[in-house]
mmCIF file of C-alpha atoms in Angstrom:
data_model
loop_
_atom_site.group_PDB
_atom_site.id
_atom_site.type_symbol
_atom_site.label_atom_id
_atom_site.label_comp_id
_atom_site.label_asym_id
_atom_site.label_seq_id
_atom_site.Cartn_x
_atom_site.Cartn_y
_atom_site.Cartn_z
ATOM 1 C CA MET A 1 73.537 113.992 53.721
ATOM 2 C CA SER A 2 75.297 115.738 56.240
ATOM 3 C CA LYS A 3 78.938 115.246 57.179
ATOM 4 C CA PRO A 4 79.670 112.720 60.214
ATOM 5 C CA LYS A 5 80.367 114.532 63.005
ATOM 6 C CA LEU A 6 83.998 113.859 64.835
ATOM 7 C CA ALA A 7 85.285 114.202 68.342
ATOM 8 C CA TYR A 8 88.803 113.697 69.363
ATOM 9 C CA TYR A 9 89.953 113.685 72.993
ATOM 10 C CA LEU A 10 93.754 113.282 74.022
ATOM 11 C CA ALA A 11 93.393 111.858 77.480
ATOM 12 C CA GLY A 12 96.786 110.861 79.383
ATOM 13 C CA GLY A 13 98.465 110.580 76.039
ATOM 14 C CA CYS A 14 101.778 112.537 74.599
ATOM 15 C CA GLY A 15 99.927 113.693 71.461
ATOM 16 C CA GLY A 16 102.008 111.919 68.999
ATOM 17 C CA CYS A 17 98.626 110.312 67.910
ATOM 18 C CA ASP A 18 97.433 113.592 66.971
ATOM 19 C CA ILE A 19 100.529 113.962 64.937
ATOM 20 C CA ALA A 20 99.874 110.505 63.049
ATOM 21 C CA VAL A 21 96.619 111.981 61.930
ATOM 22 C CA VAL A 22 98.472 115.109 60.560
ATOM 23 C CA ASP A 23 100.994 113.051 58.830
ATOM 24 C CA LEU A 24 98.137 111.966 56.544
ATOM 25 C CA SER A 25 99.341 114.564 54.862
ATOM 26 C CA GLU A 26 97.387 115.742 51.554
ATOM 27 C CA THR A 27 94.758 113.201 52.753
ATOM 28 C CA LEU A 28 94.243 114.846 55.843
ATOM 29 C CA VAL A 29 92.507 117.403 53.429
ATOM 30 C CA ASP A 30 89.814 115.085 52.073
ATOM 31 C CA VAL A 31 89.576 113.828 55.553
ATOM 32 C CA ALA A 32 88.735 117.393 56.895
ATOM 33 C CA LEU A 33 86.356 118.115 54.102
ATOM 34 C CA ALA A 34 84.575 114.835 54.790
ATOM 35 C CA VAL A 35 83.706 115.042 58.241
ATOM 36 C CA ASP A 36 82.140 117.691 60.629
ATOM 37 C CA ILE A 37 85.028 118.110 63.702
ATOM 38 C CA VAL A 38 82.945 119.367 66.764
ATOM 39 C CA PHE A 39 85.649 118.610 69.500
ATOM 40 C CA TRP A 40 89.360 118.078 69.470
ATOM 41 C CA ALA A 41 91.215 119.195 72.634
ATOM 42 C CA PRO A 42 93.101 119.852 73.759
ATOM 43 C CA THR A 43 95.709 119.632 70.698
ATOM 44 C CA VAL A 44 93.790 120.940 67.720
ATOM 45 C CA ALA A 45 90.547 122.720 68.104
ATOM 46 C CA ASP A 46 89.869 125.614 70.535
ATOM 47 C CA ALA A 47 87.220 123.629 72.223
ATOM 48 C CA LYS A 48 86.843 123.665 76.141
ATOM 49 C CA TYR A 49 85.271 120.611 78.155
ATOM 50 C CA LYS A 50 81.786 122.729 78.686
ATOM 51 C CA ASP A 51 81.327 123.008 74.923
ATOM 52 C CA LEU A 52 81.582 119.054 74.905
ATOM 53 C CA GLU A 53 79.584 118.800 77.865
ATOM 54 C CA ALA A 54 76.680 121.147 76.291
ATOM 55 C CA MET A 55 76.208 118.800 73.293
ATOM 56 C CA PRO A 56 73.479 116.255 73.076
ATOM 57 C CA ASP A 57 73.819 112.741 74.102
ATOM 58 C CA GLY A 58 74.298 110.484 70.853
ATOM 59 C CA SER A 59 74.734 113.494 68.746
ATOM 60 C CA ILE A 60 78.509 112.880 67.782
ATOM 61 C CA ASP A 61 78.872 109.940 64.954
ATOM 62 C CA VAL A 62 82.522 109.226 65.541
ATOM 63 C CA GLY A 63 84.790 109.843 68.697
ATOM 64 C CA LEU A 64 88.128 109.060 68.974
ATOM 65 C CA ILE A 65 90.070 108.878 72.367
ATOM 66 C CA THR A 66 93.644 108.807 72.733
ATOM 67 C CA GLY A 67 95.894 108.499 75.843
ATOM 68 C CA ASN A 68 95.157 106.470 79.028
ATOM 69 C CA VAL A 69 92.715 107.418 81.711
ATOM 70 C CA ARG A 70 95.423 108.842 84.616
ATOM 71 C CA ASN A 71 93.449 111.103 86.893
ATOM 72 C CA SER A 72 89.820 112.090 87.833
ATOM 73 C CA GLU A 73 89.457 114.827 84.762
ATOM 74 C CA HIS A 74 90.490 112.181 82.058
ATOM 75 C CA ASP A 75 87.951 109.575 83.826
ATOM 76 C CA HIS A 76 85.272 112.568 83.558
ATOM 77 C CA ILE A 77 85.728 113.691 80.196
ATOM 78 C CA VAL A 78 85.988 109.978 78.723
ATOM 79 C CA LYS A 79 82.492 109.230 80.297
ATOM 80 C CA VAL A 80 81.201 112.111 78.805
ATOM 81 C CA MET A 81 82.611 111.536 75.203
ATOM 82 C CA ARG A 82 80.983 108.094 75.794
ATOM 83 C CA LYS A 83 77.537 109.613 76.141
ATOM 84 C CA LYS A 84 77.985 112.035 73.368
ATOM 85 C CA CYS A 85 79.345 109.513 70.636
ATOM 86 C CA LYS A 86 77.502 106.691 68.901
ATOM 87 C CA VAL A 87 80.893 105.162 68.211
ATOM 88 C CA LEU A 88 83.780 105.299 70.162
ATOM 89 C CA ILE A 89 87.375 104.146 69.348
ATOM 90 C CA ALA A 90 90.174 103.726 71.368
ATOM 91 C CA TYR A 91 92.912 105.277 69.281
ATOM 92 C CA GLY A 92 96.492 104.225 69.979
ATOM 93 C CA ILE A 93 98.167 101.762 72.528
ATOM 94 C CA CYS A 94 97.604 103.935 75.333
ATOM 95 C CA ALA A 95 93.790 104.256 74.970
ATOM 96 C CA THR A 96 93.836 100.445 74.005
ATOM 97 C CA SER A 97 96.054 98.648 76.449
ATOM 98 C CA GLY A 98 97.682 101.515 78.413
ATOM 99 C CA GLY A 99 100.694 102.472 76.750
ATOM 100 C CA ILE A 100 104.164 103.497 78.010
ATOM 101 C CA LYS A 101 102.775 105.647 80.336
ATOM 102 C CA SER A 102 100.899 103.135 82.305
ATOM 103 C CA LEU A 103 104.263 101.664 83.474
ATOM 104 C CA VAL A 104 103.492 104.146 86.256
ATOM 105 C CA ASN A 105 101.269 101.201 87.916
ATOM 106 C CA LEU A 106 104.624 99.727 88.675
ATOM 107 C CA TYR A 107 104.781 102.274 91.847
ATOM 108 C CA THR A 108 102.214 103.927 93.873
ATOM 109 C CA THR A 109 100.825 107.444 93.347
ATOM 110 C CA GLU A 110 102.847 108.698 96.243
ATOM 111 C CA GLN A 111 106.377 106.866 95.157
ATOM 112 C CA LEU A 112 106.178 108.553 91.668
ATOM 113 C CA LEU A 113 105.274 112.033 93.297
ATOM 114 C CA ASP A 114 108.075 111.590 95.888
ATOM 115 C CA LYS A 115 110.855 110.921 92.758
ATOM 116 C CA ALA A 116 109.624 113.623 90.868
ATOM 117 C CA TYR A 117 109.206 116.380 93.268
ATOM 118 C CA VAL A 118 111.297 115.750 96.475
ATOM 119 C CA ASP A 119 113.933 112.961 95.618
ATOM 120 C CA THR A 120 115.715 113.931 92.304
ATOM 121 C CA MET A 121 119.175 115.396 92.446
ATOM 122 C CA SER A 122 118.118 118.478 90.402
ATOM 123 C CA THR A 123 115.220 118.971 93.096
ATOM 124 C CA ASP A 124 115.138 121.837 95.466
ATOM 125 C CA ASN A 125 112.203 121.473 97.629
ATOM 126 C CA PRO A 126 113.001 121.357 101.244
ATOM 127 C CA ASP A 127 109.652 121.517 102.378
ATOM 128 C CA LYS A 128 108.538 118.550 100.634
ATOM 129 C CA VAL A 129 105.792 120.106 98.557
ATOM 130 C CA ILE A 130 103.856 118.195 96.438
ATOM 131 C CA PRO A 131 100.684 118.693 93.986
ATOM 132 C CA GLN A 132 97.473 118.698 96.007
ATOM 133 C CA THR A 133 93.885 118.095 94.836
ATOM 134 C CA SER A 134 93.057 121.046 96.500
ATOM 135 C CA CYS A 135 94.622 124.360 97.836
ATOM 136 C CA ILE A 136 93.825 127.582 98.658
ATOM 137 C CA VAL A 137 96.734 130.277 98.014
ATOM 138 C CA ASP A 138 96.992 133.498 100.011
ATOM 139 C CA SER A 139 94.094 132.425 101.882
ATOM 140 C CA LYS A 140 91.614 133.709 99.294
ATOM 141 C CA TYR A 141 92.150 131.745 95.932
ATOM 142 C CA ASP A 142 90.659 128.560 95.806
ATOM 143 C CA LEU A 143 92.448 126.010 93.224
ATOM 144 C CA THR A 144 92.190 122.593 92.544
ATOM 145 C CA LEU A 145 93.994 119.568 90.517
ATOM 146 C CA PRO A 146 92.572 116.295 88.969
ATOM 147 C CA ALA A 147 93.538 113.233 91.294
ATOM 148 C CA LEU A 148 95.589 110.786 90.265
ATOM 149 C CA PHE A 149 95.329 107.280 90.216
ATOM 150 C CA ASP A 150 96.781 103.946 88.433
ATOM 151 C CA ALA A 151 96.614 104.170 84.733
ATOM 152 C CA LYS A 152 93.776 102.362 82.625
ATOM 153 C CA PRO A 153 93.051 101.681 79.055
ATOM 154 C CA LEU A 154 90.196 102.841 77.781
ATOM 155 C CA ASP A 155 87.559 99.533 78.309
ATOM 156 C CA GLN A 156 88.266 99.678 82.062
ATOM 157 C CA VAL A 157 86.472 102.748 82.151
ATOM 158 C CA VAL A 158 83.806 102.857 79.203
ATOM 159 C CA SER A 159 82.973 100.439 76.513
ATOM 160 C CA VAL A 160 84.804 100.626 73.524
ATOM 161 C CA ASP A 161 83.387 100.292 70.175
ATOM 162 C CA TYR A 162 86.713 99.619 68.188
ATOM 163 C CA TYR A 163 90.604 99.485 68.937
ATOM 164 C CA ILE A 164 93.611 101.046 66.935
ATOM 165 C CA GLY A 165 96.930 100.051 67.764
ATOM 166 C CA GLY A 166 100.550 101.699 67.397
ATOM 167 C CA CYS A 167 102.552 104.325 68.989
ATOM 168 C CA PRO A 168 101.597 106.010 67.001
ATOM 169 C CA PRO A 169 99.611 104.442 64.567
ATOM 170 C CA HIS A 170 101.596 104.598 61.192
ATOM 171 C CA TYR A 171 99.850 107.088 59.088
ATOM 172 C CA ASP A 172 99.041 104.562 56.143
ATOM 173 C CA HIS A 173 97.285 102.565 59.243
ATOM 174 C CA VAL A 174 95.329 105.806 60.137
ATOM 175 C CA LYS A 175 94.133 106.240 56.542
ATOM 176 C CA THR A 176 93.111 102.707 56.291
ATOM 177 C CA ALA A 177 91.105 103.072 59.422
ATOM 178 C CA PHE A 178 89.653 106.351 58.615
ATOM 179 C CA THR A 179 88.704 105.069 55.049
ATOM 180 C CA ALA A 180 86.846 102.024 56.871
ATOM 181 C CA LEU A 181 85.210 104.496 59.102
ATOM 182 C CA LEU A 182 83.737 106.784 56.664
ATOM 183 C CA THR A 183 82.819 104.236 54.325
ATOM 184 C CA GLY A 184 81.099 102.102 56.799
ATOM 185 C CA GLN A 185 83.036 98.870 56.299
ATOM 186 C CA LEU A 186 84.171 98.276 59.744
ATOM 187 C CA PRO A 187 84.736 94.744 61.756
ATOM 188 C CA PRO A 188 82.316 93.596 64.064
ATOM 189 C CA PRO A 189 82.203 96.063 66.952
ATOM 190 C CA GLY A 190 84.868 95.298 69.692
ATOM 191 C CA SER A 191 87.248 94.471 67.145
ATOM 192 C CA TRP A 192 90.579 95.987 66.557
ATOM 193 C CA ILE A 193 90.924 97.648 63.149
ATOM 194 C CA THR A 194 94.035 96.007 61.629
ATOM 195 C CA SER A 195 95.062 93.898 58.826
ATOM 196 C CA GLY A 196 95.126 90.843 61.330
ATOM 197 C CA LYS A 197 98.968 90.170 60.237
ATOM 198 C CA ALA A 198 101.699 89.970 62.848
ATOM 199 C CA LEU A 199 104.820 92.035 62.311
ATOM 200 C CA CYS A 200 106.627 88.929 61.107
ATOM 201 C CA GLU A 201 104.528 88.206 58.459
ATOM 202 C CA VAL A 202 105.332 91.760 56.701
ATOM 203 C CA CYS A 203 108.775 91.746 57.872
ATOM 204 C CA GLY A 204 111.394 91.272 54.820
ATOM 205 C CA ARG A 205 113.915 89.974 57.353
ATOM 206 C CA ASN A 206 111.522 86.693 58.054
ATOM 207 C CA PRO A 207 113.519 84.070 56.783
ATOM 208 C CA VAL A 208 110.210 81.800 56.431
ATOM 209 C CA LEU A 209 108.896 84.190 54.115
ATOM 210 C CA THR A 210 111.725 83.569 51.457
ATOM 211 C CA GLY A 211 111.565 79.778 51.851
ATOM 212 C CA LYS A 212 114.267 79.254 54.682
ATOM 213 C CA PRO A 213 114.200 77.558 57.730
ATOM 214 C CA LYS A 214 113.773 79.505 60.909
ATOM 215 C CA LYS A 215 116.792 79.059 63.430
ATOM 216 C CA PHE A 216 116.340 79.091 67.129
ATOM 217 C CA THR A 217 117.981 81.865 69.358
ATOM 218 C CA THR A 218 121.212 81.206 70.761
ATOM 219 C CA THR A 219 122.425 84.155 72.259
ATOM 220 C CA ILE A 220 120.544 87.201 73.954
ATOM 221 C CA LYS A 221 122.113 90.730 72.524
ATOM 222 C CA ARG A 222 121.416 94.244 73.720
ATOM 223 C CA THR A 223 120.876 96.450 70.749
ATOM 224 C CA PHE A 224 124.554 98.032 71.364
ATOM 225 C CA GLU A 225 125.680 94.794 71.071
ATOM 226 C CA GLY A 226 127.254 94.269 67.438
ATOM 227 C CA THR A 227 125.405 95.287 64.306
ATOM 228 C CA PRO A 228 122.759 92.917 62.695
ATOM 229 C CA THR A 229 123.506 91.275 59.335
ATOM 230 C CA GLU A 230 121.883 93.088 56.767
ATOM 231 C CA GLY A 231 118.304 91.440 56.081
ATOM 232 C CA ALA A 232 118.704 88.657 58.961
ATOM 233 C CA CYS A 233 116.119 87.875 60.887
ATOM 234 C CA LEU A 234 116.914 90.044 64.746
ATOM 235 C CA LEU A 235 115.502 87.232 66.940
ATOM 236 C CA GLU A 236 117.744 84.463 65.441
ATOM 237 C CA GLU A 237 120.633 87.355 65.689
ATOM 238 C CA GLY A 238 119.761 87.502 69.235
ATOM 239 C CA TYR A 239 118.095 90.955 69.547
ATOM 240 C CA LEU A 240 114.732 90.467 71.246
ATOM 241 C CA CYS A 241 112.011 91.015 68.877
ATOM 242 C CA LEU A 242 108.256 91.256 69.499
ATOM 243 C CA GLY A 243 107.524 91.202 65.741
ATOM 244 C CA PRO A 244 105.623 87.464 66.062
ATOM 245 C CA ILE A 245 102.691 88.642 68.317
ATOM 246 C CA THR A 246 102.478 92.512 67.371
ATOM 247 C CA GLN A 247 99.986 93.938 64.805
ATOM 248 C CA GLY A 248 102.038 94.415 62.012
ATOM 249 C CA ASP A 249 100.145 97.596 60.401
ATOM 250 C CA CYS A 250 103.701 99.780 61.194
ATOM 251 C CA GLY A 251 104.955 99.600 57.807
ATOM 252 C CA VAL A 252 108.257 97.528 59.723
ATOM 253 C CA LYS A 253 109.875 101.042 60.507
ATOM 254 C CA CYS A 254 112.047 99.633 63.844
ATOM 255 C CA PRO A 255 113.152 96.321 62.324
ATOM 256 C CA ASN A 256 113.929 98.152 58.722
ATOM 257 C CA ALA A 257 116.185 100.549 61.112
ATOM 258 C CA ASN A 258 117.877 97.480 62.958
ATOM 259 C CA MET A 259 115.924 98.034 65.817
ATOM 260 C CA PRO A 260 113.845 95.152 67.335
ATOM 261 C CA CYS A 261 110.217 95.523 67.806
ATOM 262 C CA ARG A 262 109.002 96.443 71.223
ATOM 263 C CA GLY A 263 105.207 95.898 70.586
ATOM 264 C CA CYS A 264 103.852 99.267 70.375
ATOM 265 C CA GLY A 265 101.428 97.959 67.477
ATOM 266 C CA GLY A 266 99.504 95.733 70.076
ATOM 267 C CA PRO A 267 98.412 92.203 70.102
ATOM 268 C CA ILE A 268 97.699 90.447 66.931
ATOM 269 C CA PRO A 269 94.138 88.942 66.742
ATOM 270 C CA GLY A 270 92.900 86.501 69.262
ATOM 271 C CA VAL A 271 95.560 87.596 71.965
ATOM 272 C CA LYS A 272 94.147 88.995 74.786
ATOM 273 C CA ASP A 273 97.025 89.404 77.206
ATOM 274 C CA PHE A 274 99.969 90.935 74.889
ATOM 275 C CA GLY A 275 102.632 90.375 77.567
ATOM 276 C CA THR A 276 102.069 86.839 78.557
ATOM 277 C CA ARG A 277 101.827 85.767 75.098
ATOM 278 C CA ALA A 278 105.038 87.655 74.412
ATOM 279 C CA ILE A 279 107.104 85.828 76.959
ATOM 280 C CA SER A 280 105.630 82.601 75.764
ATOM 281 C CA ALA A 281 106.342 83.345 72.242
ATOM 282 C CA ILE A 282 110.063 84.659 72.751
ATOM 283 C CA ALA A 283 110.741 81.641 75.319
ATOM 284 C CA SER A 284 109.639 78.926 72.668
ATOM 285 C CA MET A 285 112.445 80.465 70.042
ATOM 286 C CA LEU A 286 115.279 80.378 72.600
ATOM 287 C CA GLU A 287 117.650 77.111 72.031
ATOM 288 C CA LYS A 288 118.038 76.779 75.759
ATOM 289 C CA GLU A 289 116.294 77.354 79.051
ATOM 290 C CA GLU A 290 119.437 79.208 80.628
ATOM 291 C CA LEU A 291 119.160 81.980 78.156
ATOM 292 C CA VAL A 292 115.713 83.254 79.966
ATOM 293 C CA ASP A 293 117.971 84.556 82.648
ATOM 294 C CA GLU A 294 120.008 86.804 80.399
ATOM 295 C CA ILE A 295 116.927 88.502 79.437
ATOM 296 C CA PRO A 296 117.340 92.367 80.792
ATOM 297 C CA ASP A 297 114.808 93.763 82.714
ATOM 298 C CA PRO A 298 111.813 91.563 81.175
ATOM 299 C CA VAL A 299 108.639 93.952 82.731
ATOM 300 C CA HIS A 300 110.034 97.003 80.562
ATOM 301 C CA LEU A 301 110.487 94.851 77.585
ATOM 302 C CA PHE A 302 107.511 92.493 77.520
ATOM 303 C CA TYR A 303 104.868 94.802 79.215
ATOM 304 C CA ARG A 304 106.206 98.266 77.765
ATOM 305 C CA TYR A 305 103.109 99.171 76.042
ATOM 306 C CA THR A 306 100.493 97.061 77.860
ATOM 307 C CA LEU A 307 100.733 96.647 81.637
ATOM 308 C CA ALA A 308 97.733 98.141 82.275
ATOM 309 C CA GLY A 309 95.759 96.196 80.828
ATOM 310 C CA SER A 310 97.253 92.639 81.499
ATOM 311 C CA ALA A 311 96.466 90.388 83.996
ATOM 312 C CA LEU A 312 99.867 91.209 85.159
ATOM 313 C CA GLY A 313 98.797 94.738 85.957
ATOM 314 C CA LYS A 314 96.231 93.712 88.602
ATOM 315 C CA LYS A 315 98.461 91.919 90.790
ATOM 316 C CA LEU A 316 101.817 94.159 91.230
ATOM 317 C CA ASN A 317 103.132 94.105 94.449
ATOM 318 C CA ARG A 318 104.225 97.587 95.120
ATOM 319 C CA MET B 1 85.154 135.956 94.316
ATOM 320 C CA GLN B 2 83.910 135.454 90.682
ATOM 321 C CA THR B 3 86.218 133.316 88.495
ATOM 322 C CA ILE B 4 86.667 132.387 84.997
ATOM 323 C CA GLU B 5 88.186 129.172 83.951
ATOM 324 C CA ILE B 6 89.821 128.273 80.886
ATOM 325 C CA ASN B 7 89.895 124.496 80.614
ATOM 326 C CA PRO B 8 91.484 123.017 78.653
ATOM 327 C CA MET B 9 94.465 125.273 77.143
ATOM 328 C CA THR B 10 94.233 124.547 73.584
ATOM 329 C CA ARG B 11 96.555 123.904 70.539
ATOM 330 C CA LEU B 12 99.254 122.234 72.655
ATOM 331 C CA GLU B 13 100.357 119.159 73.815
ATOM 332 C CA GLY B 14 100.294 118.468 77.742
ATOM 333 C CA HIS B 15 96.601 119.675 79.840
ATOM 334 C CA GLY B 16 96.615 122.801 81.725
ATOM 335 C CA LYS B 17 93.852 125.035 82.450
ATOM 336 C CA ILE B 18 93.543 128.917 83.675
ATOM 337 C CA LYS B 19 91.515 130.139 86.477
ATOM 338 C CA ILE B 20 91.089 133.853 86.622
ATOM 339 C CA PHE B 21 89.862 135.542 89.853
ATOM 340 C CA LEU B 22 88.078 138.967 89.638
ATOM 341 C CA ASP B 23 87.523 141.633 92.166
ATOM 342 C CA ASP B 24 84.126 143.298 92.959
ATOM 343 C CA LYS B 25 84.717 145.526 90.019
ATOM 344 C CA GLY B 26 85.156 142.984 87.522
ATOM 345 C CA ASN B 27 88.619 143.542 87.046
ATOM 346 C CA VAL B 28 91.506 140.647 87.286
ATOM 347 C CA ASP B 29 92.696 140.208 90.925
ATOM 348 C CA ASN B 30 94.721 137.335 90.042
ATOM 349 C CA ALA B 31 95.025 134.657 87.657
ATOM 350 C CA PHE B 32 96.785 130.979 88.013
ATOM 351 C CA MET B 33 97.919 128.857 85.209
ATOM 352 C CA GLN B 34 97.855 124.894 86.269
ATOM 353 C CA VAL B 35 99.319 121.881 84.586
ATOM 354 C CA VAL B 36 96.799 119.433 85.729
ATOM 355 C CA GLU B 37 99.012 116.503 84.424
ATOM 356 C CA PHE B 38 101.647 114.285 85.983
ATOM 357 C CA MET B 39 103.501 111.620 84.152
ATOM 358 C CA GLY B 40 106.023 109.783 86.441
ATOM 359 C CA TYR B 41 109.124 109.050 83.955
ATOM 360 C CA GLU B 42 111.507 109.647 86.777
ATOM 361 C CA LYS B 43 110.636 106.756 88.607
ATOM 362 C CA PHE B 44 109.088 104.256 86.350
ATOM 363 C CA LEU B 45 112.106 104.155 83.865
ATOM 364 C CA LYS B 46 114.262 102.581 86.917
ATOM 365 C CA GLY B 47 115.961 99.747 85.632
ATOM 366 C CA MET B 48 115.277 99.945 81.805
ATOM 367 C CA PRO B 49 118.357 99.357 79.980
ATOM 368 C CA ILE B 50 119.848 102.452 78.995
ATOM 369 C CA GLU B 51 119.684 101.930 75.336
ATOM 370 C CA GLU B 52 115.938 101.596 75.625
ATOM 371 C CA VAL B 53 115.513 105.057 77.233
ATOM 372 C CA PRO B 54 115.315 107.063 74.018
ATOM 373 C CA ARG B 55 112.543 105.358 72.127
ATOM 374 C CA THR B 56 110.892 105.479 75.496
ATOM 375 C CA VAL B 57 110.932 108.944 76.515
ATOM 376 C CA CYS B 58 109.826 110.167 73.521
ATOM 377 C CA THR B 59 106.440 109.888 74.439
ATOM 378 C CA ILE B 60 106.796 112.042 77.280
ATOM 379 C CA CYS B 61 105.622 114.443 74.381
ATOM 380 C CA GLY B 62 104.949 113.259 70.889
ATOM 381 C CA VAL B 63 104.415 116.819 69.083
#
């Protein structure tokens, strides 16, 4: 039997998800031997977009896409990937939900470009030149750039078969997902590949797991205020942790390092809109309503990884 | 004017392309390297508590 063909495209991401694959370390050798990597751009293989476009439709068994869809080039290649791949996986939180980079949707493209190219203190740009989708240099060199638009999760552009959360996904979870893929033990199409457990369910700080009662949050603290009691629930201590609604496939790395969860794993099964559920979950744990006013910067907290995929993301007043 | 386009530039994180312009004899007349991506962290971090910034900007490049 021939090896399954694998394609990997990094759209509007950072390459961290690619590194999570490399973090498989020795297991990576087994994965690399088990699959035929036909396309992995721009990070790993020296493949060009025209090579991908030339492949027959449906000729690739599995396609992984990481990063959100943020410009016309991402949009085009993502659609090409969908045509070429039998199974398409949104890999990492940018592809599944928009990711940190989808916070761009808080502003218009003009506002973003103006800040980066004109309005920063370290910028010297008296002519206020900003990137154009096409320009002619020295009246003969015709150059083009992709057009920017609001960031979108992958499933707002093409149909997606499976979702894998994480920023980036933990390598143990990547291993579980790759094993499921290679052995064909996949959940129904449209599902997230996850243990299905919330971070709290696997967190050693959760008092409920040792039979103790769960206490309300009586104060709101920022992470630099004080040091959390060893082994105590961060939420009980006042550090707003999004563990109750975040997938716990991450090895509980942040809470183990005294840092509250920010939700990069994506929503637990059954939750469509991470931000609204996060607000509701945290609000239900506060001792009194007045504490809500003490939460600093709610949009960057509750929607840090999922703004583009959320209901709120469609109703921003910019 | 004949052109050669290398898209994407590979084995790096971040998207770039190279466009090479050739003259009538097929020699290189000029070449341009373009970064085709724009992120916008300068703007969208506004309002974020400073202690949250380090774990956010690490996603500018994850390699």
